[in-house]
mmCIF file of C-alpha atoms in Angstrom:
data_model
loop_
_atom_site.group_PDB
_atom_site.id
_atom_site.type_symbol
_atom_site.label_atom_id
_atom_site.label_comp_id
_atom_site.label_asym_id
_atom_site.label_seq_id
_atom_site.Cartn_x
_atom_site.Cartn_y
_atom_site.Cartn_z
ATOM 1 C CA MET W 1 -145.612 -44.440 22.399
ATOM 2 C CA GLU W 2 -143.848 -47.634 21.668
ATOM 3 C CA GLY W 3 -143.573 -50.816 23.664
ATOM 4 C CA LEU W 4 -145.957 -52.231 26.204
ATOM 5 C CA SER W 5 -145.826 -50.626 29.594
ATOM 6 C CA ILE W 6 -147.513 -53.585 31.298
ATOM 7 C CA LYS W 7 -146.943 -57.305 31.350
ATOM 8 C CA VAL W 8 -149.758 -59.753 32.068
ATOM 9 C CA LYS W 9 -148.985 -63.071 33.630
ATOM 10 C CA ILE W 10 -151.671 -65.714 34.223
ATOM 11 C CA MET W 11 -151.466 -67.129 37.730
ATOM 12 C CA LYS W 12 -154.559 -69.278 37.764
ATOM 13 C CA GLN W 13 -157.042 -70.215 35.097
ATOM 14 C CA LYS W 14 -160.041 -72.445 35.623
ATOM 15 C CA LYS W 15 -163.487 -72.752 34.077
ATOM 16 C CA ASN W 16 -164.912 -69.976 36.152
ATOM 17 C CA GLU W 17 -161.812 -68.386 37.644
ATOM 18 C CA LEU W 18 -159.023 -66.235 36.418
ATOM 19 C CA LYS W 19 -156.189 -64.663 38.356
ATOM 20 C CA ILE W 20 -153.700 -62.513 36.579
ATOM 21 C CA GLU W 21 -150.689 -60.529 37.617
ATOM 22 C CA ILE W 22 -150.318 -57.146 35.916
ATOM 23 C CA GLU W 23 -146.722 -56.131 36.124
ATOM 24 C CA GLY W 24 -146.138 -52.410 35.943
ATOM 25 C CA GLU W 25 -149.584 -51.346 37.028
ATOM 26 C CA SER W 26 -151.132 -50.147 40.267
ATOM 27 C CA HIS W 27 -154.455 -49.068 41.745
ATOM 28 C CA THR W 28 -154.869 -46.759 38.753
ATOM 29 C CA LEU W 29 -155.932 -49.484 36.369
ATOM 30 C CA CYS W 30 -156.929 -52.335 38.713
ATOM 31 C CA ASN W 31 -159.494 -50.428 40.721
ATOM 32 C CA VAL W 32 -161.387 -49.202 37.682
ATOM 33 C CA VAL W 33 -161.290 -52.661 36.096
ATOM 34 C CA GLN W 34 -162.476 -54.335 39.318
ATOM 35 C CA LYS W 35 -165.382 -51.896 39.756
ATOM 36 C CA THR W 36 -166.420 -52.319 36.140
ATOM 37 C CA LEU W 37 -166.290 -56.121 36.517
ATOM 38 C CA LEU W 38 -168.585 -55.938 39.548
ATOM 39 C CA GLU W 39 -171.186 -54.087 37.490
ATOM 40 C CA ASP W 40 -171.422 -57.072 35.142
ATOM 41 C CA ASN W 41 -174.068 -59.533 36.357
ATOM 42 C CA ARG W 42 -172.103 -62.506 34.976
ATOM 43 C CA VAL W 43 -169.461 -61.822 37.622
ATOM 44 C CA ASP W 44 -169.686 -63.618 40.926
ATOM 45 C CA PHE W 45 -166.619 -62.008 42.493
ATOM 46 C CA ALA W 46 -163.935 -59.602 41.423
ATOM 47 C CA GLY W 47 -161.059 -58.199 43.369
ATOM 48 C CA TYR W 48 -157.428 -57.271 43.308
ATOM 49 C CA HIS W 49 -154.632 -56.882 45.742
ATOM 50 C CA ILE W 50 -151.072 -55.642 45.794
ATOM 51 C CA PRO W 51 -148.935 -58.173 47.643
ATOM 52 C CA HIS W 52 -146.289 -55.572 48.536
ATOM 53 C CA PRO W 53 -146.470 -51.795 48.175
ATOM 54 C CA LEU W 54 -142.966 -51.591 46.774
ATOM 55 C CA THR W 55 -143.515 -54.026 43.913
ATOM 56 C CA ALA W 56 -145.793 -52.781 41.139
ATOM 57 C CA SER W 57 -147.486 -56.089 40.447
ATOM 58 C CA PRO W 58 -151.097 -56.179 41.508
ATOM 59 C CA GLN W 59 -153.063 -59.416 41.194
ATOM 60 C CA LEU W 60 -156.523 -59.241 39.683
ATOM 61 C CA TYR W 61 -158.974 -62.052 40.359
ATOM 62 C CA VAL W 62 -162.304 -62.721 38.654
ATOM 63 C CA ARG W 63 -164.841 -65.458 39.329
ATOM 64 C CA THR W 64 -167.852 -65.801 37.054
ATOM 65 C CA LYS W 65 -171.251 -67.415 37.375
ATOM 66 C CA GLY W 66 -172.558 -70.335 35.297
ATOM 67 C CA LYS W 67 -171.153 -70.756 31.828
ATOM 68 C CA SER W 68 -169.576 -67.318 31.407
ATOM 69 C CA LYS W 69 -165.874 -67.415 30.821
ATOM 70 C CA PRO W 70 -163.766 -65.166 33.030
ATOM 71 C CA ASP W 71 -161.536 -63.957 30.159
ATOM 72 C CA THR W 72 -164.548 -62.879 28.073
ATOM 73 C CA VAL W 73 -165.937 -60.972 31.044
ATOM 74 C CA LEU W 74 -162.592 -59.258 31.642
ATOM 75 C CA LYS W 75 -162.275 -58.286 27.989
ATOM 76 C CA ALA W 76 -165.824 -56.888 28.085
ATOM 77 C CA ALA W 77 -164.916 -54.803 31.132
ATOM 78 C CA VAL W 78 -161.843 -53.362 29.402
ATOM 79 C CA LYS W 79 -164.006 -52.523 26.414
ATOM 80 C CA GLN W 80 -166.513 -50.809 28.655
ATOM 81 C CA ILE W 81 -163.847 -48.549 30.220
ATOM 82 C CA LYS W 82 -162.591 -47.719 26.758
ATOM 83 C CA LYS W 83 -166.107 -46.644 25.877
ATOM 84 C CA ASP W 84 -166.089 -44.387 28.928
ATOM 85 C CA THR W 85 -162.824 -42.688 27.997
ATOM 86 C CA ALA W 86 -164.120 -42.180 24.437
ATOM 87 C CA SER W 87 -167.338 -40.612 25.664
ATOM 88 C CA PHE W 88 -165.434 -38.465 28.191
ATOM 89 C CA ARG W 89 -163.203 -37.197 25.402
ATOM 90 C CA LYS W 90 -166.156 -36.452 23.163
ATOM 91 C CA GLU W 91 -168.067 -34.679 25.908
ATOM 92 C CA LEU W 92 -165.031 -32.647 26.891
ATOM 93 C CA ALA W 93 -164.555 -31.500 23.304
ATOM 94 C CA ILE W 94 -168.188 -30.393 23.118
ATOM 95 C CA ALA W 95 -168.008 -28.669 26.502
ATOM 96 C CA SER W 96 -164.822 -26.759 25.673
ATOM 97 C CA LYS W 97 -166.263 -25.648 22.359
ATOM 98 C CA LYS W 98 -169.276 -24.248 24.188
ATOM 99 C CA ILE W 99 -167.241 -22.230 26.627
ATOM 100 C CA SER W 100 -164.712 -20.684 24.219
ATOM 101 C CA MET I 1 -171.332 -39.684 30.605
ATOM 102 C CA LYS I 2 -171.853 -35.941 30.540
ATOM 103 C CA VAL I 3 -169.110 -33.381 31.007
ATOM 104 C CA GLN I 4 -169.570 -29.718 31.650
ATOM 105 C CA ILE I 5 -166.941 -27.032 32.280
ATOM 106 C CA LEU I 6 -167.986 -25.136 35.376
ATOM 107 C CA ASP I 7 -165.209 -22.583 35.171
ATOM 108 C CA LYS I 8 -161.754 -22.309 33.726
ATOM 109 C CA ASN I 9 -158.862 -19.962 33.286
ATOM 110 C CA ASP I 10 -155.317 -20.292 31.936
ATOM 111 C CA VAL I 11 -154.133 -22.606 34.734
ATOM 112 C CA SER I 12 -157.118 -24.247 36.324
ATOM 113 C CA VAL I 13 -160.375 -25.900 35.412
ATOM 114 C CA ARG I 14 -163.412 -27.260 37.196
ATOM 115 C CA LEU I 15 -165.437 -29.997 35.518
ATOM 116 C CA LEU I 16 -168.843 -31.360 36.333
ATOM 117 C CA ILE I 17 -169.007 -35.002 35.330
ATOM 118 C CA GLU I 18 -172.298 -36.841 35.359
ATOM 119 C CA GLY I 19 -172.828 -40.613 35.007
ATOM 120 C CA SER I 20 -169.397 -41.794 36.062
ATOM 121 C CA ASN I 21 -167.973 -43.594 39.099
ATOM 122 C CA ALA I 22 -165.340 -42.944 41.696
ATOM 123 C CA ALA I 23 -163.036 -45.629 40.310
ATOM 124 C CA PHE I 24 -162.886 -43.931 36.901
ATOM 125 C CA MET I 25 -162.390 -40.502 38.449
ATOM 126 C CA ASN I 26 -159.621 -41.855 40.639
ATOM 127 C CA ALA I 27 -157.877 -43.511 37.677
ATOM 128 C CA LEU I 28 -157.894 -40.165 35.912
ATOM 129 C CA ARG I 29 -156.648 -38.308 38.991
ATOM 130 C CA ARG I 30 -153.844 -40.812 39.622
ATOM 131 C CA ILE I 31 -152.740 -40.647 35.993
ATOM 132 C CA ILE I 32 -152.740 -36.858 35.986
ATOM 133 C CA ILE I 33 -150.597 -36.720 39.131
ATOM 134 C CA SER I 34 -148.141 -39.453 38.338
ATOM 135 C CA GLU I 35 -148.119 -40.261 34.637
ATOM 136 C CA VAL I 36 -148.736 -37.225 32.439
ATOM 137 C CA PRO I 37 -145.281 -36.237 31.241
ATOM 138 C CA THR I 38 -143.928 -32.736 31.661
ATOM 139 C CA MET I 39 -140.585 -31.021 31.182
ATOM 140 C CA ALA I 40 -138.205 -30.344 34.065
ATOM 141 C CA VAL I 41 -134.511 -29.924 34.531
ATOM 142 C CA ASP I 42 -132.874 -33.275 35.327
ATOM 143 C CA ASP I 43 -129.152 -32.682 34.872
ATOM 144 C CA VAL I 44 -127.195 -29.566 35.808
ATOM 145 C CA VAL I 45 -123.626 -29.038 34.810
ATOM 146 C CA ILE I 46 -122.141 -26.370 37.031
ATOM 147 C CA ILE I 47 -119.271 -24.506 35.399
ATOM 148 C CA GLU I 48 -118.858 -21.920 38.053
ATOM 149 C CA ASN I 49 -120.695 -21.251 41.293
ATOM 150 C CA SER I 50 -119.321 -18.791 43.759
ATOM 151 C CA SER I 51 -122.720 -18.032 45.300
ATOM 152 C CA ALA I 52 -123.557 -18.793 48.907
ATOM 153 C CA LEU I 53 -125.604 -21.824 47.880
ATOM 154 C CA GLN I 54 -124.014 -25.210 47.361
ATOM 155 C CA ASP I 55 -124.131 -26.753 43.884
ATOM 156 C CA GLU I 56 -126.641 -29.412 44.982
ATOM 157 C CA PHE I 57 -128.924 -26.900 46.589
ATOM 158 C CA LEU I 58 -128.910 -24.732 43.523
ATOM 159 C CA ALA I 59 -129.500 -27.727 41.231
ATOM 160 C CA HIS I 60 -132.457 -28.780 43.366
ATOM 161 C CA ARG I 61 -134.033 -25.338 43.120
ATOM 162 C CA ILE I 62 -133.561 -25.354 39.350
ATOM 163 C CA GLY I 63 -135.076 -28.827 39.103
ATOM 164 C CA LEU I 64 -138.254 -27.684 40.832
ATOM 165 C CA MET I 65 -138.785 -24.839 38.419
ATOM 166 C CA PRO I 66 -141.811 -25.602 36.172
ATOM 167 C CA LEU I 67 -141.070 -25.386 32.479
ATOM 168 C CA LYS I 68 -143.473 -24.795 29.588
ATOM 169 C CA THR I 69 -143.758 -28.184 27.924
ATOM 170 C CA ASP I 70 -144.019 -29.088 24.286
ATOM 171 C CA LEU I 71 -145.373 -32.652 24.278
ATOM 172 C CA ASP I 72 -145.681 -32.827 20.460
ATOM 173 C CA THR I 73 -142.003 -32.281 19.751
ATOM 174 C CA TYR I 74 -140.272 -33.969 22.620
ATOM 175 C CA ASN I 75 -140.133 -37.659 23.452
ATOM 176 C CA LEU I 76 -139.757 -39.386 26.795
ATOM 177 C CA PRO I 77 -136.072 -40.413 26.926
ATOM 178 C CA GLU I 78 -137.050 -44.109 27.298
ATOM 179 C CA ASN I 79 -139.134 -43.906 24.104
ATOM 180 C CA CYS I 80 -136.750 -41.774 22.084
ATOM 181 C CA ALA I 81 -135.189 -43.316 19.026
ATOM 182 C CA CYS I 82 -131.724 -41.979 19.958
ATOM 183 C CA LYS I 83 -131.378 -44.461 22.868
ATOM 184 C CA SER I 84 -128.561 -42.252 24.047
ATOM 185 C CA GLU I 85 -127.633 -41.771 27.685
ATOM 186 C CA PHE I 86 -127.171 -38.085 27.076
ATOM 187 C CA GLY I 87 -130.253 -37.578 24.913
ATOM 188 C CA CYS I 88 -130.685 -35.854 21.611
ATOM 189 C CA ASN I 89 -132.507 -32.673 20.658
ATOM 190 C CA LEU I 90 -135.798 -34.626 20.528
ATOM 191 C CA CYS I 91 -135.610 -35.687 24.160
ATOM 192 C CA ARG I 92 -133.515 -33.033 25.838
ATOM 193 C CA ALA I 93 -133.477 -29.219 25.929
ATOM 194 C CA SER I 94 -130.648 -27.192 27.380
ATOM 195 C CA LEU I 95 -130.922 -23.984 29.269
ATOM 196 C CA ILE I 96 -128.018 -21.713 30.140
ATOM 197 C CA LEU I 97 -127.621 -19.519 33.159
ATOM 198 C CA ASP I 98 -124.810 -17.028 33.222
ATOM 199 C CA VAL I 99 -125.102 -14.306 35.847
ATOM 200 C CA GLU I 100 -122.704 -12.195 37.784
ATOM 201 C CA ALA I 101 -123.257 -9.560 40.424
ATOM 202 C CA GLU I 102 -120.920 -6.726 39.670
ATOM 203 C CA ASN I 103 -121.200 -3.910 42.117
ATOM 204 C CA HIS I 104 -124.475 -4.611 43.902
ATOM 205 C CA THR I 105 -126.215 -7.571 45.457
ATOM 206 C CA ILE I 106 -128.597 -9.081 42.913
ATOM 207 C CA THR I 107 -131.172 -11.848 42.882
ATOM 208 C CA THR I 108 -131.064 -14.426 40.116
ATOM 209 C CA TYR I 109 -134.480 -15.329 38.787
ATOM 210 C CA SER I 110 -135.757 -18.171 36.591
ATOM 211 C CA GLY I 111 -136.179 -15.537 33.877
ATOM 212 C CA ASP I 112 -132.387 -15.220 33.599
ATOM 213 C CA PHE I 113 -132.205 -18.628 31.889
ATOM 214 C CA LYS I 114 -131.507 -18.640 28.171
ATOM 215 C CA SER I 115 -133.098 -21.591 26.477
ATOM 216 C CA GLU I 116 -131.899 -23.195 23.276
ATOM 217 C CA ASN I 117 -135.537 -23.806 22.389
ATOM 218 C CA PRO I 118 -137.717 -20.727 22.839
ATOM 219 C CA SER I 119 -140.799 -22.878 23.534
ATOM 220 C CA ILE I 120 -139.117 -24.495 26.576
ATOM 221 C CA THR I 121 -138.878 -21.634 29.066
ATOM 222 C CA PRO I 122 -139.704 -21.329 32.766
ATOM 223 C CA VAL I 123 -143.446 -20.870 33.361
ATOM 224 C CA SER I 124 -142.753 -17.881 35.565
ATOM 225 C CA GLU I 125 -139.852 -15.453 35.207
ATOM 226 C CA LYS I 126 -139.989 -14.477 38.848
ATOM 227 C CA ILE I 127 -138.878 -17.587 40.689
ATOM 228 C CA PRO I 128 -135.859 -16.577 42.779
ATOM 229 C CA LEU I 129 -132.944 -19.015 42.487
ATOM 230 C CA ALA I 130 -130.147 -17.383 44.468
ATOM 231 C CA LYS I 131 -128.955 -14.058 45.774
ATOM 232 C CA LEU I 132 -125.483 -12.972 44.634
ATOM 233 C CA ALA I 133 -123.231 -10.629 46.552
ATOM 234 C CA PRO I 134 -120.924 -8.348 44.577
ATOM 235 C CA SER I 135 -118.462 -10.289 42.404
ATOM 236 C CA GLN I 136 -120.245 -13.610 42.948
ATOM 237 C CA LYS I 137 -120.986 -15.597 39.841
ATOM 238 C CA ILE I 138 -123.095 -18.507 38.601
ATOM 239 C CA ARG I 139 -122.476 -20.181 35.268
ATOM 240 C CA LEU I 140 -124.229 -23.423 34.520
ATOM 241 C CA GLU I 141 -125.952 -25.484 31.865
ATOM 242 C CA ALA I 142 -129.190 -27.230 32.762
ATOM 243 C CA TYR I 143 -130.648 -30.107 30.771
ATOM 244 C CA ALA I 144 -134.414 -30.475 30.795
ATOM 245 C CA ARG I 145 -136.173 -33.636 29.762
ATOM 246 C CA LEU I 146 -139.668 -35.150 29.861
ATOM 247 C CA GLY I 147 -140.471 -37.223 32.898
ATOM 248 C CA LYS I 148 -143.372 -38.485 34.953
ATOM 249 C CA GLY I 149 -144.616 -37.486 38.366
ATOM 250 C CA LYS I 150 -144.119 -40.972 39.741
ATOM 251 C CA GLU I 151 -140.397 -40.549 39.277
ATOM 252 C CA HIS I 152 -140.110 -37.184 40.990
ATOM 253 C CA ALA I 153 -142.621 -34.469 41.918
ATOM 254 C CA ARG I 154 -140.871 -31.967 39.654
ATOM 255 C CA TRP I 155 -142.449 -33.737 36.648
ATOM 256 C CA GLN I 156 -145.981 -33.346 38.043
ATOM 257 C CA PRO I 157 -148.083 -31.302 35.671
ATOM 258 C CA VAL I 158 -150.485 -30.195 38.418
ATOM 259 C CA SER I 159 -150.134 -28.458 41.735
ATOM 260 C CA MET I 160 -153.545 -29.829 42.701
ATOM 261 C CA CYS I 161 -155.914 -32.375 41.244
ATOM 262 C CA ALA I 162 -158.931 -33.636 43.162
ATOM 263 C CA TYR I 163 -162.531 -34.693 42.813
ATOM 264 C CA LYS I 164 -165.573 -34.718 45.045
ATOM 265 C CA TYR I 165 -169.154 -35.915 44.901
ATOM 266 C CA MET I 166 -171.814 -33.481 43.813
ATOM 267 C CA PRO I 167 -173.599 -32.227 46.963
ATOM 268 C CA ILE I 168 -177.372 -32.348 47.208
ATOM 269 C CA ILE I 169 -178.778 -29.963 49.767
ATOM 270 C CA THR I 170 -182.468 -30.020 50.609
ATOM 271 C CA VAL I 171 -184.268 -27.701 52.978
ATOM 272 C CA ASN I 172 -187.544 -28.806 54.526
ATOM 273 C CA THR I 173 -189.459 -25.544 54.425
ATOM 274 C CA LYS I 174 -192.180 -26.897 56.677
ATOM 275 C CA LEU I 175 -189.721 -27.622 59.501
ATOM 276 C CA CYS I 176 -187.336 -24.712 59.002
ATOM 277 C CA ASP I 177 -188.105 -21.693 61.184
ATOM 278 C CA LEU I 178 -185.243 -19.562 59.733
ATOM 279 C CA CYS I 179 -183.298 -19.434 62.971
ATOM 280 C CA GLY I 180 -180.125 -18.808 60.943
ATOM 281 C CA ASP I 181 -177.883 -21.197 62.907
ATOM 282 C CA CYS I 182 -176.975 -23.141 59.749
ATOM 283 C CA ILE I 183 -176.279 -19.932 57.846
ATOM 284 C CA LYS I 184 -173.728 -18.916 60.465
ATOM 285 C CA MET I 185 -172.109 -22.366 60.550
ATOM 286 C CA CYS I 186 -171.530 -22.800 56.809
ATOM 287 C CA PRO I 187 -167.825 -22.216 56.012
ATOM 288 C CA ARG I 188 -168.550 -21.679 52.348
ATOM 289 C CA ASN I 189 -171.487 -19.296 52.849
ATOM 290 C CA ILE I 190 -173.754 -21.143 50.529
ATOM 291 C CA LEU I 191 -176.899 -20.771 52.674
ATOM 292 C CA VAL I 192 -178.721 -17.461 52.398
ATOM 293 C CA LYS I 193 -181.911 -16.160 53.938
ATOM 294 C CA LYS I 194 -184.033 -14.783 51.178
ATOM 295 C CA GLY I 195 -187.445 -13.409 52.164
ATOM 296 C CA GLU I 196 -189.170 -16.101 54.156
ATOM 297 C CA LYS I 197 -187.047 -18.878 52.743
ATOM 298 C CA LEU I 198 -183.673 -20.461 53.205
ATOM 299 C CA GLU I 199 -181.932 -20.476 49.874
ATOM 300 C CA VAL I 200 -179.009 -22.552 48.705
ATOM 301 C CA ARG I 201 -176.661 -21.003 46.183
ATOM 302 C CA ASN I 202 -173.390 -22.168 44.640
ATOM 303 C CA THR I 203 -174.070 -25.767 45.623
ATOM 304 C CA THR I 204 -170.853 -26.923 43.970
ATOM 305 C CA ASP I 205 -168.848 -25.024 46.613
ATOM 306 C CA CYS I 206 -170.285 -27.203 49.398
ATOM 307 C CA THR I 207 -167.706 -29.489 51.016
ATOM 308 C CA ILE I 208 -170.330 -31.819 52.505
ATOM 309 C CA CYS I 209 -169.023 -31.081 56.005
ATOM 310 C CA GLN I 210 -172.529 -31.498 57.490
ATOM 311 C CA ASP I 211 -171.934 -28.590 59.904
ATOM 312 C CA CYS I 212 -175.247 -27.053 58.897
ATOM 313 C CA VAL I 213 -177.031 -30.307 59.679
ATOM 314 C CA ASP I 214 -175.398 -30.443 63.123
ATOM 315 C CA ALA I 215 -176.297 -26.792 63.763
ATOM 316 C CA CYS I 216 -179.981 -27.365 63.030
ATOM 317 C CA GLN I 217 -181.841 -27.715 66.360
ATOM 318 C CA LYS I 218 -185.016 -29.204 64.890
ATOM 319 C CA THR I 219 -185.874 -32.903 65.202
ATOM 320 C CA PRO I 220 -186.022 -34.236 62.579
ATOM 321 C CA LYS I 221 -183.487 -31.939 60.961
ATOM 322 C CA ALA I 222 -184.870 -29.287 58.627
ATOM 323 C CA ILE I 223 -181.795 -29.420 56.405
ATOM 324 C CA GLU I 224 -180.290 -32.424 54.739
ATOM 325 C CA VAL I 225 -176.956 -32.712 52.942
ATOM 326 C CA LYS I 226 -176.435 -35.715 50.728
ATOM 327 C CA TRP I 227 -174.353 -36.424 47.661
ATOM 328 C CA ASP I 228 -174.741 -38.012 44.294
ATOM 329 C CA GLU I 229 -172.311 -40.939 43.881
ATOM 330 C CA ASN I 230 -172.421 -40.735 40.092
ATOM 331 C CA THR I 231 -171.791 -37.044 39.701
ATOM 332 C CA PHE I 232 -168.418 -35.454 40.369
ATOM 333 C CA ILE I 233 -166.764 -32.119 40.536
ATOM 334 C CA PHE I 234 -163.272 -32.583 39.187
ATOM 335 C CA ARG I 235 -160.828 -29.794 39.883
ATOM 336 C CA LEU I 236 -157.313 -29.366 38.663
ATOM 337 C CA GLU I 237 -154.750 -26.649 38.851
ATOM 338 C CA SER I 238 -151.863 -26.809 36.402
ATOM 339 C CA THR I 239 -148.335 -25.678 37.253
ATOM 340 C CA GLY I 240 -148.423 -23.897 33.920
ATOM 341 C CA ALA I 241 -146.359 -26.525 32.107
ATOM 342 C CA LEU I 242 -149.394 -27.700 30.141
ATOM 343 C CA THR I 243 -152.876 -26.299 29.676
ATOM 344 C CA PRO I 244 -155.506 -27.900 31.955
ATOM 345 C CA LYS I 245 -157.372 -29.184 28.913
ATOM 346 C CA ARG I 246 -154.246 -30.807 27.548
ATOM 347 C CA ILE I 247 -153.575 -32.476 30.875
ATOM 348 C CA VAL I 248 -157.031 -34.084 30.938
ATOM 349 C CA SER I 249 -156.888 -35.234 27.338
ATOM 350 C CA GLU I 250 -153.373 -36.544 27.809
ATOM 351 C CA ALA I 251 -154.546 -38.487 30.888
ATOM 352 C CA LEU I 252 -157.404 -40.001 28.867
ATOM 353 C CA ASN I 253 -154.903 -41.059 26.171
ATOM 354 C CA ILE I 254 -152.698 -42.720 28.780
ATOM 355 C CA LEU I 255 -155.668 -44.587 30.317
ATOM 356 C CA ASP I 256 -156.673 -45.714 26.823
ATOM 357 C CA GLU I 257 -153.125 -46.878 26.129
ATOM 358 C CA LYS I 258 -153.093 -48.929 29.322
ATOM 359 C CA LEU I 259 -156.380 -50.544 28.354
ATOM 360 C CA THR I 260 -155.174 -51.299 24.863
ATOM 361 C CA ASP I 261 -152.058 -52.885 26.330
ATOM 362 C CA LEU I 262 -154.157 -55.006 28.670
ATOM 363 C CA GLN I 263 -156.460 -55.980 25.813
ATOM 364 C CA SER I 264 -153.658 -57.052 23.520
ATOM 365 C CA GLN I 265 -151.980 -59.051 26.300
ATOM 366 C CA LEU I 266 -155.184 -60.847 27.186
ATOM 367 C CA LYS I 267 -155.727 -61.783 23.564
ATOM 368 C CA GLY I 268 -152.446 -63.642 23.460
ATOM 369 C CA LYS I 269 -153.277 -65.816 26.408
#
């Protein structure tokens, strides 16, 4: 598929804080990113909220501990979910081979 | 992560997923319901309709008819190179309905549609569309296109998609006196008395309703129902538009795409 379906806008960026608006997304992506961020021990706080249910622009917020940069942590979380989808795909292929 | 297929048939599948979390399962579920594209009729050109049903009513019924979908050939109209309002043969398929009741009352079924592409046909041939009295006629052309469930439910590839935690049922044999109260209570009949023991079978059927725990008169309770928060039973039932396996793999692709988009946008900042 061509073109990007989402648009990221930075709302706040500090040493330990990052708040982004993801236009065109919803709970689908934000919830899984937030939960993955919380599993990282460099993360002090992670959350998201949707200011209005009719506008598809959730705001994702990350606060890190110590010297960790929030954007590195966020990128790591995205990578982690990608790993999960890859392993799900692999496992599903193995499982469907077994059954057929 | 570990994935196992518990059971499957042409239209539905049940997966056992170990080592995941609810957020990931929910992302997958939401994508399947609202973002995996399928084919459905979007535009109907009515040439003649002398049936008892109004044009709009008939068009609505036709729109809700699930169509077998070919995702490899067709493009979503917004991604199609033609950029045309009316679509091209890579983003639109036309189906023709031409029926007339001559001497008797007849019922028009989805199977009466003639498709320009033999791979885009109604999933079932037995969906009634309208009843025609003698000499009533319907002639129309329906244009199907790919769409997403978030736009309208007719583009949803599944009739049901849900997940639940894996139940863990433990019976304390020292406390249990085999009174049978819990066996009677269980709506899924998963508790069975076998010899001098209470046995649990088909654990995956358990809905974690805790009725068996409430029914147990012992203190402390002789039966305990818990769940594993990292193991899921993921169930989906396709409308027949796509195979269940294709739906799941398509959903994984879409999630991956979203993540890639996010990644590339973060890089630029």
